[in-house]
mmCIF file of C-alpha atoms and ligand atoms in Angstrom:
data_model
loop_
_atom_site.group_PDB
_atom_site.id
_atom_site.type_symbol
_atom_site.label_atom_id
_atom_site.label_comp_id
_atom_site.label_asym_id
_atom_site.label_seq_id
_atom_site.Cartn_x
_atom_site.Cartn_y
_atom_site.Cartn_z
ATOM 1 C CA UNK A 15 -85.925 47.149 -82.691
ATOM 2 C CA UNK A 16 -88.464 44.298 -82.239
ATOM 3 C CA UNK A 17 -89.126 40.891 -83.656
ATOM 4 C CA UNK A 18 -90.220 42.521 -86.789
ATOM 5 C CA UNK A 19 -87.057 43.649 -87.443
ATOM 6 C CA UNK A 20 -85.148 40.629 -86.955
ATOM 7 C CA UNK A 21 -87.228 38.711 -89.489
ATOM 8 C CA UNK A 22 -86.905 41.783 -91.855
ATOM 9 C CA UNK A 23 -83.056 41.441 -91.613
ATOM 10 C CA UNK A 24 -83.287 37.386 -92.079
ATOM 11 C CA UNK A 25 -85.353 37.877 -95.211
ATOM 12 C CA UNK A 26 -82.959 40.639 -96.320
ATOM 13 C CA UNK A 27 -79.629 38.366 -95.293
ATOM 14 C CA UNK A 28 -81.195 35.221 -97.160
ATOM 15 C CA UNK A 29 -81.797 37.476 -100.541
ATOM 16 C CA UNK A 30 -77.926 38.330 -100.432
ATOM 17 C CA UNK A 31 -76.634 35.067 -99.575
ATOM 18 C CA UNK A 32 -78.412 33.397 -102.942
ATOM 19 C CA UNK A 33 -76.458 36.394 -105.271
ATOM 20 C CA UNK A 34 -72.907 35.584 -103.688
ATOM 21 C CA UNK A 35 -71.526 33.455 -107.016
ATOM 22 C CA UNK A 36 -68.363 32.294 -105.274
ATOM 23 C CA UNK A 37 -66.841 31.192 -101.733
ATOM 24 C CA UNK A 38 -64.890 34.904 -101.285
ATOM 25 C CA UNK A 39 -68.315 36.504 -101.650
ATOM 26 C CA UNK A 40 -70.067 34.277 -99.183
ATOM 27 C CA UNK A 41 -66.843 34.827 -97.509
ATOM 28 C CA UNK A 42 -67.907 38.345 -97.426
ATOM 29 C CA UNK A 43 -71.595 37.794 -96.571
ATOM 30 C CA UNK A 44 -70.488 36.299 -93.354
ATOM 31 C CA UNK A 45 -68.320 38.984 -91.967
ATOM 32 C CA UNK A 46 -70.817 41.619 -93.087
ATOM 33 C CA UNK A 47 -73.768 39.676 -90.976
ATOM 34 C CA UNK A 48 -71.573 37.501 -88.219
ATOM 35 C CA UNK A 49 -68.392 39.685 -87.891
ATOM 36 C CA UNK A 50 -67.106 41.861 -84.994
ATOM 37 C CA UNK A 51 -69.192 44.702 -86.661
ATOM 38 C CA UNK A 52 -71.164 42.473 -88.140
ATOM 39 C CA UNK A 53 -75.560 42.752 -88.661
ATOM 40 C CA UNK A 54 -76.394 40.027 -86.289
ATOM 41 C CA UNK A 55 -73.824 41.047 -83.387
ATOM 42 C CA UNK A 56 -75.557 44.712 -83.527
ATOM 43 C CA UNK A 57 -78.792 43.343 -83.502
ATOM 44 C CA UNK A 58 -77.607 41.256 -80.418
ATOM 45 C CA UNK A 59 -76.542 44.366 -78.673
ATOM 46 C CA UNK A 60 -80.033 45.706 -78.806
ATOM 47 C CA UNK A 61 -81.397 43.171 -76.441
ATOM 48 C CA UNK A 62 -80.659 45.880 -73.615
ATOM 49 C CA UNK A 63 -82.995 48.398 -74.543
ATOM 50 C CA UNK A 64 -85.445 45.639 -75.418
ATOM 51 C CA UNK A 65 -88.501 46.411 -72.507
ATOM 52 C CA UNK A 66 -87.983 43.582 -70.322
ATOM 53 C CA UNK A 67 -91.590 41.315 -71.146
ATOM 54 C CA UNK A 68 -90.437 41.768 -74.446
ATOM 55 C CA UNK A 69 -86.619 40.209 -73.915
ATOM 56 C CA UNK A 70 -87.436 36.608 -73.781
ATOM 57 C CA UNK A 71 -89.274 36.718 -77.067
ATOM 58 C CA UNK A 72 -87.073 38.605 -78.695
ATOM 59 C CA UNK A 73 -84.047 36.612 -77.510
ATOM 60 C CA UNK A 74 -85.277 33.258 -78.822
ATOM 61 C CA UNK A 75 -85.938 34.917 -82.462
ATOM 62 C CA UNK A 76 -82.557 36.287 -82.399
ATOM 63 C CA UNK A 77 -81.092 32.923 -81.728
ATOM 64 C CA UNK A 78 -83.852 31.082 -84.024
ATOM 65 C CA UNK A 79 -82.937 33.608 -86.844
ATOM 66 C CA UNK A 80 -78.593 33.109 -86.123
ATOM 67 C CA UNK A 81 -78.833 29.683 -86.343
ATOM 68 C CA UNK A 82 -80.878 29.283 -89.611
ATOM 69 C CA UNK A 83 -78.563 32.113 -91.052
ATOM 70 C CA UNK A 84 -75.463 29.759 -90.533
ATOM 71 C CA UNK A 85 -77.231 27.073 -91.457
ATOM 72 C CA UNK A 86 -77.974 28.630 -95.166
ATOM 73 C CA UNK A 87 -74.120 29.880 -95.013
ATOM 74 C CA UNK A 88 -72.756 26.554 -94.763
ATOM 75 C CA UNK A 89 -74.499 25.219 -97.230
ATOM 76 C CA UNK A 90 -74.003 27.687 -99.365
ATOM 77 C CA UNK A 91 -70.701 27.381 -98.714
ATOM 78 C CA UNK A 92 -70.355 23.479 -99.226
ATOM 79 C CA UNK A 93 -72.143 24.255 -102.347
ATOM 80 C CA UNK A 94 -69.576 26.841 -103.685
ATOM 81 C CA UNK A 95 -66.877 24.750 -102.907
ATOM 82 C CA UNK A 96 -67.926 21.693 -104.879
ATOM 83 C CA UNK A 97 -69.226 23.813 -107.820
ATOM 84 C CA UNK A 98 -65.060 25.542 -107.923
ATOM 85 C CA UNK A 99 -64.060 22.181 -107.425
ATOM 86 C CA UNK A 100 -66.619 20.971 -111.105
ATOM 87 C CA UNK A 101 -65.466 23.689 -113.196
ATOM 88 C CA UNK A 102 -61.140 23.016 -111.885
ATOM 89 C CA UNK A 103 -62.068 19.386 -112.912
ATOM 90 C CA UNK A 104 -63.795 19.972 -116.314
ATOM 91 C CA UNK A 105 -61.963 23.318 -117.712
ATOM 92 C CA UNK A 106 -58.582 21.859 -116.164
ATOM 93 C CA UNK A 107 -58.458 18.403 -116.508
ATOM 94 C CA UNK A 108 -56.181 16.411 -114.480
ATOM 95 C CA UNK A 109 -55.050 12.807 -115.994
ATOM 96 C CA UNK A 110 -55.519 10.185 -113.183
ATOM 97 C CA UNK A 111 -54.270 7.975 -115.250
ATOM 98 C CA UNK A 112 -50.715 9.167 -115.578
ATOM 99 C CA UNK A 113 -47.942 7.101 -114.081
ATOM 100 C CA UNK A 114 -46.802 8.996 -110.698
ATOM 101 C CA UNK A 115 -43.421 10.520 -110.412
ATOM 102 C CA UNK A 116 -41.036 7.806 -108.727
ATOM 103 C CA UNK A 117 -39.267 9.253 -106.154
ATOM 104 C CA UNK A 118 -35.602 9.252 -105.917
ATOM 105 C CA UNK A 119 -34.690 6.291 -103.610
ATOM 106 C CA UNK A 120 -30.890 6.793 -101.886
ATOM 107 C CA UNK A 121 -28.377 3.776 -102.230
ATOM 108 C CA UNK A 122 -24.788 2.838 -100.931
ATOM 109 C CA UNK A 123 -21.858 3.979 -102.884
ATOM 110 C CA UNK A 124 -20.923 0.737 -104.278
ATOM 111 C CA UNK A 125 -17.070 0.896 -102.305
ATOM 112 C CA UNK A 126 -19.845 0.777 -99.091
ATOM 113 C CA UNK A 127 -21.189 -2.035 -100.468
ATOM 114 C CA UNK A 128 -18.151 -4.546 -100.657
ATOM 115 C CA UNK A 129 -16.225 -2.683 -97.417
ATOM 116 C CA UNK A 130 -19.879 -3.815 -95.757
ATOM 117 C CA UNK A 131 -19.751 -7.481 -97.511
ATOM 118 C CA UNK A 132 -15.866 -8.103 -96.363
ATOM 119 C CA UNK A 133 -16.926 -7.089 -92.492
ATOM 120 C CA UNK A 134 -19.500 -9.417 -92.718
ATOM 121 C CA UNK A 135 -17.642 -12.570 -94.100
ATOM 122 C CA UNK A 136 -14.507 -11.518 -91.284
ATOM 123 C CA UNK A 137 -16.844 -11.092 -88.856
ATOM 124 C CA UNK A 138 -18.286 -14.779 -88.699
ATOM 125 C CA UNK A 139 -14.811 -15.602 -88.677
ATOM 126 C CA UNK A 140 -14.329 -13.956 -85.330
ATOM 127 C CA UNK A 141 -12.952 -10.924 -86.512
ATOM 128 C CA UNK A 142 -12.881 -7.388 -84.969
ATOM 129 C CA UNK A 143 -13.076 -4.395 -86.897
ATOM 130 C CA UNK A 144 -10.356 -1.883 -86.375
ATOM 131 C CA UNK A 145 -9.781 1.626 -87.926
ATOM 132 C CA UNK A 146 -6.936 3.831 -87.031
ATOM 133 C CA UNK A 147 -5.503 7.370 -88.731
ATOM 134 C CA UNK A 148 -5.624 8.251 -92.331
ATOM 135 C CA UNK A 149 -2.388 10.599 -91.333
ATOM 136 C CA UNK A 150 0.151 8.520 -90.033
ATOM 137 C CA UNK A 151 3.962 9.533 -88.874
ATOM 138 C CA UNK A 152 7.174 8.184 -91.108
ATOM 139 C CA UNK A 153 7.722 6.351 -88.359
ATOM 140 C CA UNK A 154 3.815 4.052 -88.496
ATOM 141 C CA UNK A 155 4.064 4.199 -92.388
ATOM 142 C CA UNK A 156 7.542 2.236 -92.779
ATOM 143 C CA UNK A 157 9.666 2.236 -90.029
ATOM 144 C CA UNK A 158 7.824 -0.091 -87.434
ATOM 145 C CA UNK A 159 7.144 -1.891 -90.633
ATOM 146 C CA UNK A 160 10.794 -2.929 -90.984
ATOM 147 C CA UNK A 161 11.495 -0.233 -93.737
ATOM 148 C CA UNK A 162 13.986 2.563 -91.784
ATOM 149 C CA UNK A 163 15.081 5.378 -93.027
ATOM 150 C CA UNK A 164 16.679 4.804 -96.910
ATOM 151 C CA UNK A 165 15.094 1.280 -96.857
ATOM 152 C CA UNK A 166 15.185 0.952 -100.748
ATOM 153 C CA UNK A 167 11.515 -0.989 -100.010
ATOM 154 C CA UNK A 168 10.343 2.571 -99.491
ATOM 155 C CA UNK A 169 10.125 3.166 -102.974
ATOM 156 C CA UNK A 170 7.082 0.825 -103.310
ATOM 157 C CA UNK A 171 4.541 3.112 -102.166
ATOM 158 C CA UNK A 172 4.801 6.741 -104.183
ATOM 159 C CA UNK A 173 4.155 8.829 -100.839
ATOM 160 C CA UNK A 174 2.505 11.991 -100.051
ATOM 161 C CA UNK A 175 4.820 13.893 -97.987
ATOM 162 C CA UNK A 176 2.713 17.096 -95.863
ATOM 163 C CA UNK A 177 4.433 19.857 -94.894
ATOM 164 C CA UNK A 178 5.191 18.834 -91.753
ATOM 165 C CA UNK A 179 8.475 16.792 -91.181
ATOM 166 C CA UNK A 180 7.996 13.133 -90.974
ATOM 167 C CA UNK A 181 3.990 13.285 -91.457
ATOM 168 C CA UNK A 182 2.550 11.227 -94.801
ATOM 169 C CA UNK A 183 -0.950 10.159 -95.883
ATOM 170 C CA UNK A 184 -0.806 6.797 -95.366
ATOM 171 C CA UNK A 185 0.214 4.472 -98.393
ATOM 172 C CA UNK A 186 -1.896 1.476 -97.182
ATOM 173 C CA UNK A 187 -3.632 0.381 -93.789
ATOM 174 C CA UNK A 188 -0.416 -1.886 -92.291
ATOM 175 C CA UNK A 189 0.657 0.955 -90.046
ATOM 176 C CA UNK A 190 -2.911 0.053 -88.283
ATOM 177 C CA UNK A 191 -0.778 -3.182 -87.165
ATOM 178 C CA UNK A 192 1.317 -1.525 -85.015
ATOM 179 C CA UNK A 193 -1.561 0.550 -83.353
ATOM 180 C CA UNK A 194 -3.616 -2.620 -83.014
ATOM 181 C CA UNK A 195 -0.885 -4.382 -81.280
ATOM 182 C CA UNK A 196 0.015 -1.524 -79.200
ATOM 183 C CA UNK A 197 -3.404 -1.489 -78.063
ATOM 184 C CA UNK A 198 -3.934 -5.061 -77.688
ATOM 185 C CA UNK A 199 -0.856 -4.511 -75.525
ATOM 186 C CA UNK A 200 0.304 -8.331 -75.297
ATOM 187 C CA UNK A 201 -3.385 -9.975 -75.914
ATOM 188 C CA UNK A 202 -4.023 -12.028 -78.917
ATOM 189 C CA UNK A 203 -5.284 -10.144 -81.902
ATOM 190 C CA UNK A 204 -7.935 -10.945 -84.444
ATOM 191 C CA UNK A 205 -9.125 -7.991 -86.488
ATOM 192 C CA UNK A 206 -9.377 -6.120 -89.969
ATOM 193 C CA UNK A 207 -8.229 -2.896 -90.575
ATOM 194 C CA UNK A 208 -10.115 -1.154 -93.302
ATOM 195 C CA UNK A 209 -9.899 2.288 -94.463
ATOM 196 C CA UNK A 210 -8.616 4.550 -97.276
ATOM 197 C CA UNK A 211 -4.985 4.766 -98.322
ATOM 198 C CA UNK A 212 -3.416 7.538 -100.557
ATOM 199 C CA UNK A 213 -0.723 7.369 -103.295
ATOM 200 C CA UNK A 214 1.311 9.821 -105.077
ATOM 201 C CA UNK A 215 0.362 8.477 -108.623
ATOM 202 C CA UNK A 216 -0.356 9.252 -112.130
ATOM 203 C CA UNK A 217 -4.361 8.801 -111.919
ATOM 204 C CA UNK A 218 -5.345 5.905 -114.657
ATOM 205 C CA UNK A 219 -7.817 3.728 -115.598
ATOM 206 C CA UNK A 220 -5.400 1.879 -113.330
ATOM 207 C CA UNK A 221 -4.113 3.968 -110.541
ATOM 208 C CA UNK A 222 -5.851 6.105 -108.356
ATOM 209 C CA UNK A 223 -4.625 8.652 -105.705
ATOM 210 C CA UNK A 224 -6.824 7.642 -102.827
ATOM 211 C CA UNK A 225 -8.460 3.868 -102.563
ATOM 212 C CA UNK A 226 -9.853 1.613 -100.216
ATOM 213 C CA UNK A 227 -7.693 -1.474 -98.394
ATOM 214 C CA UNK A 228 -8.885 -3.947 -95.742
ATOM 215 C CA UNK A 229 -5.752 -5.090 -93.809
ATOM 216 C CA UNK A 230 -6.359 -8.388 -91.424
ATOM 217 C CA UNK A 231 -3.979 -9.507 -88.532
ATOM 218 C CA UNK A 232 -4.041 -12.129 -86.562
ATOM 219 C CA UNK A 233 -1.260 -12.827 -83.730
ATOM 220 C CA UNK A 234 -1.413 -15.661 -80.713
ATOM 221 C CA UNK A 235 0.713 -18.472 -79.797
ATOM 222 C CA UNK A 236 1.019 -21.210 -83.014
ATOM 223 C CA UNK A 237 -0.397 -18.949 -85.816
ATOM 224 C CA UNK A 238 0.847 -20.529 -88.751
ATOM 225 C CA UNK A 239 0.971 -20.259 -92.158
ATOM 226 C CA UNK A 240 -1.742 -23.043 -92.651
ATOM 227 C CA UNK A 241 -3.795 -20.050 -90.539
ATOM 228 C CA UNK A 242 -3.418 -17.772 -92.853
ATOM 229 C CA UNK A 243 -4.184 -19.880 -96.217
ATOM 230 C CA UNK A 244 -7.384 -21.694 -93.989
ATOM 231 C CA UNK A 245 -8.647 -17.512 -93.570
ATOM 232 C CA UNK A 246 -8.113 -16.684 -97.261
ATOM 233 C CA UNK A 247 -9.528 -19.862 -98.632
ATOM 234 C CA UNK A 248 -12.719 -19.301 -96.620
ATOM 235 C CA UNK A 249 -12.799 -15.201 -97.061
ATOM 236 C CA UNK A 250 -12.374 -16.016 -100.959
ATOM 237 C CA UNK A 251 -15.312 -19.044 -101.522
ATOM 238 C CA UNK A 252 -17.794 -16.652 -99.528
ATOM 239 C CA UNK A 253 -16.881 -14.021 -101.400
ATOM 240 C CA UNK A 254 -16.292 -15.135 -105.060
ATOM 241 C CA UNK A 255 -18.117 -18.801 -105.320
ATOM 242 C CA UNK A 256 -17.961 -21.728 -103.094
ATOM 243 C CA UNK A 257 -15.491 -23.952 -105.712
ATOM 244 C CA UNK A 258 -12.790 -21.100 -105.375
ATOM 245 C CA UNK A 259 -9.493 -22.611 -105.770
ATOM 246 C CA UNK A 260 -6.684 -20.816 -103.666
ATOM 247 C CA UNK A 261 -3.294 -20.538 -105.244
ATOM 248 C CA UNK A 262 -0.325 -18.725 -103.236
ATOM 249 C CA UNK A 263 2.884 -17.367 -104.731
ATOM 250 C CA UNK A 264 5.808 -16.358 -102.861
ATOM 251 C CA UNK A 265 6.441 -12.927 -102.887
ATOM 252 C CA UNK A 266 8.024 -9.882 -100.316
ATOM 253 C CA UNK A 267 7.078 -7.302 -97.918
ATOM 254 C CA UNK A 268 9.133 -5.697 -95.830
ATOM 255 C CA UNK A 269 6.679 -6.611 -93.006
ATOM 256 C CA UNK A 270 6.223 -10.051 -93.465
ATOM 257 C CA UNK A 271 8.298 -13.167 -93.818
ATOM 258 C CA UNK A 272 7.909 -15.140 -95.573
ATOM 259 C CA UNK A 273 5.258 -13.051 -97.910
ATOM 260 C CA UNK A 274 2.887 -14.343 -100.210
ATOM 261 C CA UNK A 275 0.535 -13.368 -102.766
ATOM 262 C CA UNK A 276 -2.611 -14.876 -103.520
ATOM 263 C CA UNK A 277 -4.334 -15.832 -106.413
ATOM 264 C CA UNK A 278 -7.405 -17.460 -106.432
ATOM 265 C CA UNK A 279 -8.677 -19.022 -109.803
ATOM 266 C CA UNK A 280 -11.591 -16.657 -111.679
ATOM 267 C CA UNK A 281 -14.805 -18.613 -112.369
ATOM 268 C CA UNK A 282 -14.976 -20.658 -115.820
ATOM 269 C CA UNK A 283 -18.571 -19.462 -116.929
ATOM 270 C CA UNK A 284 -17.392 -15.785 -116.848
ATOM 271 C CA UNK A 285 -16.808 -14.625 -120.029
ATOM 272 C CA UNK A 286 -14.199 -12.015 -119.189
ATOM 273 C CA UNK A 287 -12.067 -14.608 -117.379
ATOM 274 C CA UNK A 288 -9.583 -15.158 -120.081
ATOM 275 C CA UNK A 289 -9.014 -11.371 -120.490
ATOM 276 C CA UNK A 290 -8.856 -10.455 -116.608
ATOM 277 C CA UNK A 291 -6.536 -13.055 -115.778
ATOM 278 C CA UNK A 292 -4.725 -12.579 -119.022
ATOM 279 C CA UNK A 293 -5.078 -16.069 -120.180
ATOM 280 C CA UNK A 294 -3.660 -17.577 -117.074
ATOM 281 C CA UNK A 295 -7.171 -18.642 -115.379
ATOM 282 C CA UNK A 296 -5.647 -16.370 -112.467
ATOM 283 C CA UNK A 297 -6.350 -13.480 -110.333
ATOM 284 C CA UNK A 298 -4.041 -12.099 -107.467
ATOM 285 C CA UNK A 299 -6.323 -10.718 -104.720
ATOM 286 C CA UNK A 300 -4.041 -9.768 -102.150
ATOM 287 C CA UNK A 301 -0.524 -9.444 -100.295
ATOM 288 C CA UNK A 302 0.138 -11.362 -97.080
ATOM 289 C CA UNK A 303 2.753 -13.076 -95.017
ATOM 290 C CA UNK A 304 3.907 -14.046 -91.392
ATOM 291 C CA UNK A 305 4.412 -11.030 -89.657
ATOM 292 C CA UNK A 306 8.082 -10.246 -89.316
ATOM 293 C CA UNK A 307 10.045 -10.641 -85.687
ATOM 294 C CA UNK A 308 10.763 -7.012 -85.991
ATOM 295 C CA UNK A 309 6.644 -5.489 -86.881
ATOM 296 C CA UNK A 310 5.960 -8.167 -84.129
ATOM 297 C CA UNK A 311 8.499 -6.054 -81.500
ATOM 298 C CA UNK A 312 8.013 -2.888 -82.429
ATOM 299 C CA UNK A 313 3.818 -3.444 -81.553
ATOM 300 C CA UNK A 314 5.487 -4.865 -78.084
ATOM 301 C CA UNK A 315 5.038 -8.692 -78.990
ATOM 302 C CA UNK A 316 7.934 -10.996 -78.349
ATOM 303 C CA UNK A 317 8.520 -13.450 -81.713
ATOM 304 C CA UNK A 318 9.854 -15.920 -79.458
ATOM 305 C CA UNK A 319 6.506 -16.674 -77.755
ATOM 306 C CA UNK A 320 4.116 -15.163 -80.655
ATOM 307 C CA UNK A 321 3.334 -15.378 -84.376
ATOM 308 C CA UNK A 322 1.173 -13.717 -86.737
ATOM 309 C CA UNK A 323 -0.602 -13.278 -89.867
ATOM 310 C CA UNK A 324 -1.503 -10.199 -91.927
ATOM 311 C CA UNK A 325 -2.850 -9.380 -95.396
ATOM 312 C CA UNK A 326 -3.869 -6.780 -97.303
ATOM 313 C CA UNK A 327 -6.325 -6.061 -100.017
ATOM 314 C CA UNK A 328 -7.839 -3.603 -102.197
ATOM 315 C CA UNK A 329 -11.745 -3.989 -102.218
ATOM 316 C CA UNK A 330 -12.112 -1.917 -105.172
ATOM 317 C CA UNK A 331 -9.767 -4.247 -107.069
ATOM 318 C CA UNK A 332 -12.554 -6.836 -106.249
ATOM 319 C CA UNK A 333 -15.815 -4.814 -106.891
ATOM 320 C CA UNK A 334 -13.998 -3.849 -110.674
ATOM 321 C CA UNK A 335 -13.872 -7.598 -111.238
ATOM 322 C CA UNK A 336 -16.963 -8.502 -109.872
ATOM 323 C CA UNK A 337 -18.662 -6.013 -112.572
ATOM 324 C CA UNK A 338 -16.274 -5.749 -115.050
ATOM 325 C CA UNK A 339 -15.705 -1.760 -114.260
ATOM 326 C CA UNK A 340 -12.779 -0.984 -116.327
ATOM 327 C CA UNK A 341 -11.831 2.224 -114.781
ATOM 328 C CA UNK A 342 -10.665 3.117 -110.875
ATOM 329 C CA UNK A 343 -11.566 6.561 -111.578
ATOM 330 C CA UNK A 344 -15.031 6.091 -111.517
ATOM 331 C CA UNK A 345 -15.105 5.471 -108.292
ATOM 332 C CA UNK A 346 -14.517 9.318 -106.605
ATOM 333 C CA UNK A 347 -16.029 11.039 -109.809
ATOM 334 C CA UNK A 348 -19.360 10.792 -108.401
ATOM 335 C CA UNK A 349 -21.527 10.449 -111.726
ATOM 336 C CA UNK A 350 -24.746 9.338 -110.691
ATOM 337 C CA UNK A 351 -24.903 7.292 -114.153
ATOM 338 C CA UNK A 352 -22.490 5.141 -112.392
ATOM 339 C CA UNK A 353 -23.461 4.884 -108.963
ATOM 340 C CA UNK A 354 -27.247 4.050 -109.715
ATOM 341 C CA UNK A 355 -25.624 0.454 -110.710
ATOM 342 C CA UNK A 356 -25.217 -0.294 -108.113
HETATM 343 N N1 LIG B 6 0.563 -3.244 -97.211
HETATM 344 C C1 LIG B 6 0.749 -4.023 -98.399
HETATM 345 C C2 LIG B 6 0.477 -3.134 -99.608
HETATM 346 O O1 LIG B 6 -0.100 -2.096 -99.479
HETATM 347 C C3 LIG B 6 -0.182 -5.228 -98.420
HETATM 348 C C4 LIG B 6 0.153 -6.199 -97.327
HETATM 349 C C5 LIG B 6 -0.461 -6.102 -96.096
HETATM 350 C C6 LIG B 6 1.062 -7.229 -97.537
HETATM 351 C C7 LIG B 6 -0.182 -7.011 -95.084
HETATM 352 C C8 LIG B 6 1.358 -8.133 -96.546
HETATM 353 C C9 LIG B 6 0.748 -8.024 -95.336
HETATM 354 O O2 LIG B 6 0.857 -3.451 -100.692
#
């Protein structure tokens, strides 16, 4: 093989490079010249039987004759490319103008929302946040509560019994006072309790089987009554309006004494107040009352030197007026018609 030959094979490799029509030919082209087994590697080889004055020359034009091979490839190659990319444009037309797909964006469920709100509010006010068991004993549920066994207050909560003896679902978050206090273990308290609460009920637009309360407790020396209406007032205008009135009815709890409930008056520009607070201008938002001597004992406080407030509420309760949702249930069905409302 001499120089000859070389240019030979250039002219030869340049002719079949202008026939390949698309990139897998050139594809081809290359691995026929440049591969493993390839034209160009063979000629390569030959350098060693190349008589030595002859090496040098022959060397260069190898090298001279790779590089303007590759060179023709590559363009030939960029060309291809561009000319696939022409005909995908023209006989497949793609619409740049077309709005783009909006991706799904991911949201709080809306019972997130207000438990999230309520922390916040309690929390400037110096509150803790506190969660204890969703399965509670007979004995956290109602008896530390004040409510022993037979206590005809029992029958206020509908309660799911499990199979084991003396172990419920908890029918709201007050059982969390006792653990608080147990912890606190003679310190004052300040926290809320939030978490979810079960009920052995007929489900209705009404009535649900499993819901959301936050339960708040307070206990020092002097907490007072004033304490507790001061806490509400504040929760309530931060929550529903800055001109809420506060309006507290007596009412009773096993666990508290004396208990309240409280109402706070539903904004005049709404236009469902008159039918959510059934004409009365109205709207009770929670339960709450001194904590009774004997809740106060059994979480290892002594009344005599103590006193305390707690409340509870149902943050649903307040999301359903605060968007007119007429139905509990949709909270747990998970229709995503619903939840993107929020
Ligand atoms: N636990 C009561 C309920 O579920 C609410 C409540 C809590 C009332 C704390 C008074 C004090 O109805």
């Amino acid at each position: 093989m001499a120089t000859d030959d070389l240019r030979r094979l250039e002219a030869q490799a340049l002719e079949q490079l202008q026939q390949c029509s698309d990139e897998a030919a050139l594809r081809a082209w290359n691995t026929h010249y440049f591969g493993d087994n390839g034209l160009m590697k063979a000629a390569f080889g030959k350098l060693k039987e190349i008589p030595k004055e002859q090496k040098a020359a022959f060397g260069a034009e190898a090298n001279r004759v790779k590089a303007a091979l590759t060179e023709a490839y590559e363009k030939a190659l960029a060309a291809a490319k561009e000319r696939a990319l022409q005909i995908s444009l023209t006989t497949n037309p793609l619409d740049v103008t077309l709005p783009g797909r909006m991706p799904r964006r991911g949201r709080l469920h809306p019972a997130t929302q207000i438990l999230r709100q309520i922390y916040a509010i309690f929390a400037d006010l110096g509150f803790q946040i506190y969660r204890t068991r969703e399965v509670e004993t007979d004995a956290m549920n109602f008896e530390y509560l004040n409510m022993p066994a037979h206590h005809p207050a029992r029958d206020m909560w509908d309660t799911f019994f499990t199979t084991t003896p003396n172990v419920v679902l908890r029918t709201h978050t007050s059982p969390g006072q006792i653990h608080v206090m147990r912890a606190a273990a003679g310190r004052p308290i300040r926290v809320i309790l939030p978490g979810m609460c079960y009920r052995n009920e007929a489900i209705s637009t009404r009535s649900e089987i499993q819901f959301y309360q936050v339960e708040g407790l307070v206990v020092g020396e002097g907490v007072t009554m004033a304490d507790l209406k001061g806490t509400i007032t504040a929760f309530a205008r931060r929550m529903f309006g800055p001109d809420r009135q506060v309006r507290i009815r007596s009412s009773y709890f096993p666990f508290t004494e004396p208990s309240i409930e409280v109402d706070i008056d539903w904004p005049h520009d709404d236009p469902n107040r008159d039918r959510l607070t059934k004409g009365t201008g109205w709207l009770e938002i929670l339960g709450a009352g001194m904590v009774h001597p004997n809740v106060l004992r059994a979480g290892g406080y002594d009344p005599q030197k103590v006193t305390g407030f707690a409340f509870g509420m149902g943050p649903q309760r307040m999301l359903m007026l605060q968007h007119a949702i007429d139905d509990i249930r949709l909270f747990w069905q998970n229709d995503l018609r619903f939840l993107q409302q929020f």
